[in-house]
PDB file of C-alpha atoms and ligand atoms in Angstrom:
ATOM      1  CA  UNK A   1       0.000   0.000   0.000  1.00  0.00           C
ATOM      2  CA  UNK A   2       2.828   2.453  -0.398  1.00  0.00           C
ATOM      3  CA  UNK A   3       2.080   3.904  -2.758  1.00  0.00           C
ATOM      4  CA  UNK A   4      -1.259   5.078  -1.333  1.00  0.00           C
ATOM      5  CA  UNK A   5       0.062   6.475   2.255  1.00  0.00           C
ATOM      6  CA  UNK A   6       0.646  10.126   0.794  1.00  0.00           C
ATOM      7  CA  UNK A   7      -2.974  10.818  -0.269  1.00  0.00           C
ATOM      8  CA  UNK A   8      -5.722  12.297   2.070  1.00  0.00           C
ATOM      9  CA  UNK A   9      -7.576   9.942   3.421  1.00  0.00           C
ATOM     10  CA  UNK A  10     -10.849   9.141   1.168  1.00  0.00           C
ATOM     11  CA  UNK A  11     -12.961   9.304   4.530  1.00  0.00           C
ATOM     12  CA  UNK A  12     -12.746  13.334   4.494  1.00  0.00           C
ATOM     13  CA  UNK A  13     -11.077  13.150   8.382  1.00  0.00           C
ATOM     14  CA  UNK A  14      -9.451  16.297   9.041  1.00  0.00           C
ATOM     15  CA  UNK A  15      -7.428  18.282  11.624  1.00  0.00           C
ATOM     16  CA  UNK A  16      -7.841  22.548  11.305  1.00  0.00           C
ATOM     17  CA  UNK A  17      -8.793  22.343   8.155  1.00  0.00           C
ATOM     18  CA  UNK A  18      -6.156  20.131   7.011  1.00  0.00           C
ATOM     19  CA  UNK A  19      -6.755  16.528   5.801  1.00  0.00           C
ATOM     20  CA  UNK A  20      -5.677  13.250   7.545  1.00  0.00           C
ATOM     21  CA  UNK A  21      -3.214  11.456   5.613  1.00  0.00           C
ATOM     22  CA  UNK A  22      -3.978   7.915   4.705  1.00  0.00           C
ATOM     23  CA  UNK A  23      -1.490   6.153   6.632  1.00  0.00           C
ATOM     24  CA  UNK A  24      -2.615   8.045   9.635  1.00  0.00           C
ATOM     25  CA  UNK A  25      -6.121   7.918   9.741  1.00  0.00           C
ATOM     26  CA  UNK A  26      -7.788   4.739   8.375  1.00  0.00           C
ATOM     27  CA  UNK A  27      -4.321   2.772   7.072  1.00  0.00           C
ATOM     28  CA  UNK A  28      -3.108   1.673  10.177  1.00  0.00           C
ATOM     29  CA  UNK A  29      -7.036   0.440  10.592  1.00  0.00           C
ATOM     30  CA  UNK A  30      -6.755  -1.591   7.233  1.00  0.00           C
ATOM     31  CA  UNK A  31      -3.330  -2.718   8.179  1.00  0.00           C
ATOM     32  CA  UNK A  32      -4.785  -4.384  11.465  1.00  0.00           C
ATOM     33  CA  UNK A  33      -2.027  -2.172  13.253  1.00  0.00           C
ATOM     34  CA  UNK A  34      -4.946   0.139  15.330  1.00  0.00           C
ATOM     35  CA  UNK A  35      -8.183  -1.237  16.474  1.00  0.00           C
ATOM     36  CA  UNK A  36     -11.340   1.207  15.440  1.00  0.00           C
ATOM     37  CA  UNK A  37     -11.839   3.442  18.717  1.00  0.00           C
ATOM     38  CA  UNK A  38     -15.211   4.198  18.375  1.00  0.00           C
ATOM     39  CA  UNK A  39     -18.285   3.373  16.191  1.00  0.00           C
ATOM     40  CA  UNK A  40     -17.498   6.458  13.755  1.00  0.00           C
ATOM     41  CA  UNK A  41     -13.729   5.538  13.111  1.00  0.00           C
ATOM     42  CA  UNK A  42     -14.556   2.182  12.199  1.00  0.00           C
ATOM     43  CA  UNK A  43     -17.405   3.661   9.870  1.00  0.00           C
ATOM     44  CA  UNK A  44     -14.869   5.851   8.476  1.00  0.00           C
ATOM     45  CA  UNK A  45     -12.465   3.077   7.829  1.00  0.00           C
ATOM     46  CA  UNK A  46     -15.286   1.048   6.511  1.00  0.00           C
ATOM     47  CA  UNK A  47     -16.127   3.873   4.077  1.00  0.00           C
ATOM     48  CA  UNK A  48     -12.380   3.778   2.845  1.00  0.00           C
ATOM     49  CA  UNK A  49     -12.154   0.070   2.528  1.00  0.00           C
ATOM     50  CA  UNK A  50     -15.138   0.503   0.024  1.00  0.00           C
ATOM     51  CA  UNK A  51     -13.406   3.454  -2.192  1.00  0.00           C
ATOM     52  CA  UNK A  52     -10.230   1.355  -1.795  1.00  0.00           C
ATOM     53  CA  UNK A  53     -12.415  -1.772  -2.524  1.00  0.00           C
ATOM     54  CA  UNK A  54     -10.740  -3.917   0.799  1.00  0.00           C
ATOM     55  CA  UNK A  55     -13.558  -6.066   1.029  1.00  0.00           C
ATOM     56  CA  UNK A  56     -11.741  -8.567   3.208  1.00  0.00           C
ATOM     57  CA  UNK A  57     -11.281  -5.753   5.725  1.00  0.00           C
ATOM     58  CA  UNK A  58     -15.519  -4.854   5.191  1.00  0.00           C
ATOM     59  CA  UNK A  59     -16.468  -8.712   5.782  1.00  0.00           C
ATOM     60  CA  UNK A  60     -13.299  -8.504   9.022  1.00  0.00           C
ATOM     61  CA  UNK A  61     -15.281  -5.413  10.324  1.00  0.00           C
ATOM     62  CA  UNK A  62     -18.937  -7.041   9.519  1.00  0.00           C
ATOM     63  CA  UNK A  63     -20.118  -9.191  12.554  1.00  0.00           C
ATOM     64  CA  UNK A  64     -20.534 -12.667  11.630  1.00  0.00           C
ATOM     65  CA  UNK A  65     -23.732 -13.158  12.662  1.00  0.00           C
ATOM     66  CA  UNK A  66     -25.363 -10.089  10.204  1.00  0.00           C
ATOM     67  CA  UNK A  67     -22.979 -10.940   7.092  1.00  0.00           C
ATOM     68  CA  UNK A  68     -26.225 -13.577   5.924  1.00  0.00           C
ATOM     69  CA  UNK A  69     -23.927 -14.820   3.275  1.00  0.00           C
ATOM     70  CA  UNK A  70     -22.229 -12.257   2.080  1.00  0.00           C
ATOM     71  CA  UNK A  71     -18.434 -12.976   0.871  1.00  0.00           C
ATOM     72  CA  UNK A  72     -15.102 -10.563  -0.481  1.00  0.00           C
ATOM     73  CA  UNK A  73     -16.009 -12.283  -3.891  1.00  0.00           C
ATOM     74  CA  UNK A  74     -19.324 -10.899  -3.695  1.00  0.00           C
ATOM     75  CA  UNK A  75     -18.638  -8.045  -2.904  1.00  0.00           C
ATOM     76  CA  UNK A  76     -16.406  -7.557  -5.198  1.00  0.00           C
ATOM     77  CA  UNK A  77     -18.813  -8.065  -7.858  1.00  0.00           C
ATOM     78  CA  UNK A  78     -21.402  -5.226  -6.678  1.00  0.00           C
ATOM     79  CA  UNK A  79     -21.306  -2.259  -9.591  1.00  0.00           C
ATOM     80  CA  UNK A  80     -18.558  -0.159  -9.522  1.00  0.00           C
ATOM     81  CA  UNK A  81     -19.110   3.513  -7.632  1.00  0.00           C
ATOM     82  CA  UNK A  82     -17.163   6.479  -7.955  1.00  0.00           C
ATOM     83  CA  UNK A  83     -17.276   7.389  -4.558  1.00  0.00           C
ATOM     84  CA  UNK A  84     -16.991  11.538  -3.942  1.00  0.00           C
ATOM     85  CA  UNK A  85     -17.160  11.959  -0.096  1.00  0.00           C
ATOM     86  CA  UNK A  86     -18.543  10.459   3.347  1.00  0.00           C
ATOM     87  CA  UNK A  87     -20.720  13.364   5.760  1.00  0.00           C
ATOM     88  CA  UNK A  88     -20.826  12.159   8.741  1.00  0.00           C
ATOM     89  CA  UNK A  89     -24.199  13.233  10.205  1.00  0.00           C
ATOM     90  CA  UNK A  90     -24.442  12.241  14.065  1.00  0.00           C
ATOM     91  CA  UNK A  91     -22.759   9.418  16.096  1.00  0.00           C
ATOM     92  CA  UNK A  92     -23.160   7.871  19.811  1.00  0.00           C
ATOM     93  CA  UNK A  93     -22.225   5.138  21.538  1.00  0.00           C
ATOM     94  CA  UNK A  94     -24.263   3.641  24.900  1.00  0.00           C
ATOM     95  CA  UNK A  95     -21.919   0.913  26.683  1.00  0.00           C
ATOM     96  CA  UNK A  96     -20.839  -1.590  23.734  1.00  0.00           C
ATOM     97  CA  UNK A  97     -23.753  -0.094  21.143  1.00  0.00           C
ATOM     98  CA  UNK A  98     -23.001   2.533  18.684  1.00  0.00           C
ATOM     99  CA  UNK A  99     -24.653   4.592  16.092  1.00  0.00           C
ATOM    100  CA  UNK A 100     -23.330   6.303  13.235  1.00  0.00           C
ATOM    101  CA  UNK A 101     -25.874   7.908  10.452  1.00  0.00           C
ATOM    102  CA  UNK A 102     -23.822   9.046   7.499  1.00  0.00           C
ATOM    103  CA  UNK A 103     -24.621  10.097   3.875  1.00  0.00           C
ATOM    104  CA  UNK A 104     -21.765   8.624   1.277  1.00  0.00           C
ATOM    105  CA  UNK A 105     -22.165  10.232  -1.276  1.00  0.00           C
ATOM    106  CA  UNK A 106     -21.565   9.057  -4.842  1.00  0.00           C
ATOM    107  CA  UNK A 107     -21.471  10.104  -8.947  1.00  0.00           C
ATOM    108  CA  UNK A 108     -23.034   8.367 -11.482  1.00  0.00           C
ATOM    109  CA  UNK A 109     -24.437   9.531 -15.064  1.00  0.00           C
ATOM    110  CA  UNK A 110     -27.651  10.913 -13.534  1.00  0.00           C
ATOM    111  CA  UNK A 111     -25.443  12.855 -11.186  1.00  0.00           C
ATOM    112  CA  UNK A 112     -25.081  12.744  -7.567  1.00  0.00           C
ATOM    113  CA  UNK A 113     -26.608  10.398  -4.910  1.00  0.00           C
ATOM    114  CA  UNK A 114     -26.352   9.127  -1.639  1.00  0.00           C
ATOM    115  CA  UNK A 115     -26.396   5.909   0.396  1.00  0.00           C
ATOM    116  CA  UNK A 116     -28.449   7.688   3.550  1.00  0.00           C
ATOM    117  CA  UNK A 117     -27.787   5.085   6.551  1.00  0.00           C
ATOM    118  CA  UNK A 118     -28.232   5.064  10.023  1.00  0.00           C
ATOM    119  CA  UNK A 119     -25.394   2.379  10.697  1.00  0.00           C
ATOM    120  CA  UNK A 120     -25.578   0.260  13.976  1.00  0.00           C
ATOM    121  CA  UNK A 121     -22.393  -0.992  15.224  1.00  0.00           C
ATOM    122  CA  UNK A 122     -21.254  -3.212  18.511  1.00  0.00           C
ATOM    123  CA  UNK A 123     -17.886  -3.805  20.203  1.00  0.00           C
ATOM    124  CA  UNK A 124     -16.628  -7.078  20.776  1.00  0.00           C
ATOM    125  CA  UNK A 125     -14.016  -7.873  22.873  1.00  0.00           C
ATOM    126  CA  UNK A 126     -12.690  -4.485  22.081  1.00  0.00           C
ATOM    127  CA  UNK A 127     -13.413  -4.189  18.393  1.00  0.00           C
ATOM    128  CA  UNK A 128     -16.148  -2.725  17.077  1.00  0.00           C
ATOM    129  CA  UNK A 129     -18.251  -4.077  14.265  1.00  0.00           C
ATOM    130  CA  UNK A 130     -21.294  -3.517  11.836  1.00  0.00           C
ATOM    131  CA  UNK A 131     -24.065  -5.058  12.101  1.00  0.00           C
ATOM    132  CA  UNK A 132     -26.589  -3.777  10.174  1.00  0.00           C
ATOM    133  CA  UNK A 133     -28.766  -0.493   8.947  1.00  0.00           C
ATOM    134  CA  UNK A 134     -31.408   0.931   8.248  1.00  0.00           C
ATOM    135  CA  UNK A 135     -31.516   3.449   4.875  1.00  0.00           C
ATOM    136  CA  UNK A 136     -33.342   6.103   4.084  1.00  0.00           C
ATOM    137  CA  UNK A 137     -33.891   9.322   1.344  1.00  0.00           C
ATOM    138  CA  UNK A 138     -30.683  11.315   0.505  1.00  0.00           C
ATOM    139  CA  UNK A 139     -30.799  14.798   2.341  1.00  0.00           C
ATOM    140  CA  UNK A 140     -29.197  16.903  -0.653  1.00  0.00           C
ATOM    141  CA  UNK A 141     -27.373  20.113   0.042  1.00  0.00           C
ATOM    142  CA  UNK A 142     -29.432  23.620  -0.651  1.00  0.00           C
ATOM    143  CA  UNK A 143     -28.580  25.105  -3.827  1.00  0.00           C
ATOM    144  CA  UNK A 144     -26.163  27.469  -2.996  1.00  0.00           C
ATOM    145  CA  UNK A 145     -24.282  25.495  -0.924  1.00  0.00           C
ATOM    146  CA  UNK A 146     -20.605  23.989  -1.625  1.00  0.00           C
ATOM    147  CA  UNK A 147     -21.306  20.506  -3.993  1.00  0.00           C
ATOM    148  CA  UNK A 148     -20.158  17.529  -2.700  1.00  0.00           C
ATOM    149  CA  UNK A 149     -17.868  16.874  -5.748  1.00  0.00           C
ATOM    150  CA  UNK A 150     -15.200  18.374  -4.365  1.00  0.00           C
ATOM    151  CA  UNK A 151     -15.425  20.887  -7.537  1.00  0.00           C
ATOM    152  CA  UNK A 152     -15.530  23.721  -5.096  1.00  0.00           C
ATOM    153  CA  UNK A 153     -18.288  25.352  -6.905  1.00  0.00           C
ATOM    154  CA  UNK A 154     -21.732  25.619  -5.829  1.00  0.00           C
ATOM    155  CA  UNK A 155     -24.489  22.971  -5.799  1.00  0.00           C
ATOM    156  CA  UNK A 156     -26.744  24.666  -8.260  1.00  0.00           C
ATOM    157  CA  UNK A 157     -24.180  25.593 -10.334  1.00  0.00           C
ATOM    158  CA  UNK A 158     -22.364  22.270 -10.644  1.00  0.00           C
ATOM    159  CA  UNK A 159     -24.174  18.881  -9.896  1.00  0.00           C
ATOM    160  CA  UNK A 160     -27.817  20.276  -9.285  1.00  0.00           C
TER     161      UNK A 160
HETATM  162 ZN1   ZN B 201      -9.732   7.978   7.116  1.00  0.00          ZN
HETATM  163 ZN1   ZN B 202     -20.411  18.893  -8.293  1.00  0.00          ZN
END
């Protein structure tokens, strides 16, 4: 993975305005070298494994018991997305329950959508896993806010 430990980290984590590098915000995660500290890192990391397409890491982090058959291999076959950023919305944790609802947000030909999820998670023996969601309607920024691109312009102006 060396050659990806220079570029900010795909989950949008950032310090004063400055990004997280990869190999100090969800690498170390992926490399099995830091254990998820809370519901919303491991989302995070989860979010990267999926632009970095690490499904063994997403069926590692997936609790047995809600994976209901799902495999690497099929993962791996699931459409590919051109992911554009994660928005964290809210998270909590009560004792070894968490909560994390997030919007990823992604570009296709039609333009820009979200996966809108409300994520449960639960920590096992001191790691923390997903085990399952429930989804709902995209929340879309207003039109003259930034787009979620990245393009730096504004929504209505760019992928409105
Ligand atoms: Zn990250
Ligand atoms: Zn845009």
């Amino acid at each position: 993975m060396s050659n990806k430990t220079n570029i900010a980290c795909p989950c949008g984590m950032n310090t004063q305005h400055s990004p997280l590098l990869y190999d100090t915000c969800c690498g170390p995660l992926h490399a099995n070298a830091l254990k998820a500290a809370s519901p919303e890192q491991l989302m995070r990391s989860r979010y990267t494994a999926f632009v970095m397409k690490l499904y063994d890491y997403l069926i590692a982090t997936h609790h047995p018991e809600y994976l209901h058959g799902l495999t690497a291999s099929t993962l791996a076959q699931s459409p590919e997305i051109h992911w554009l950023t994660l928005q964290i919305i809210s998270s909590s944790i009560t004792d070894l329950q968490g909560q994390v609802e997030f919007q990823a947000w992604y570009k296709d030909e039609t333009g820009i959508d979200a996966i809108h999820e409300r994520s449960e998670f639960q920590c096992i023996e001191g790691d923390w896993l997903y085990t399952q969601g429930e989804q709902f309607d995209a929340i879309f920024p207003k039109r003259n806010q930034a787009c979620l691109c990245g393009s730096g312009k504004k929504f209505k102006q760019c992928c409105l």
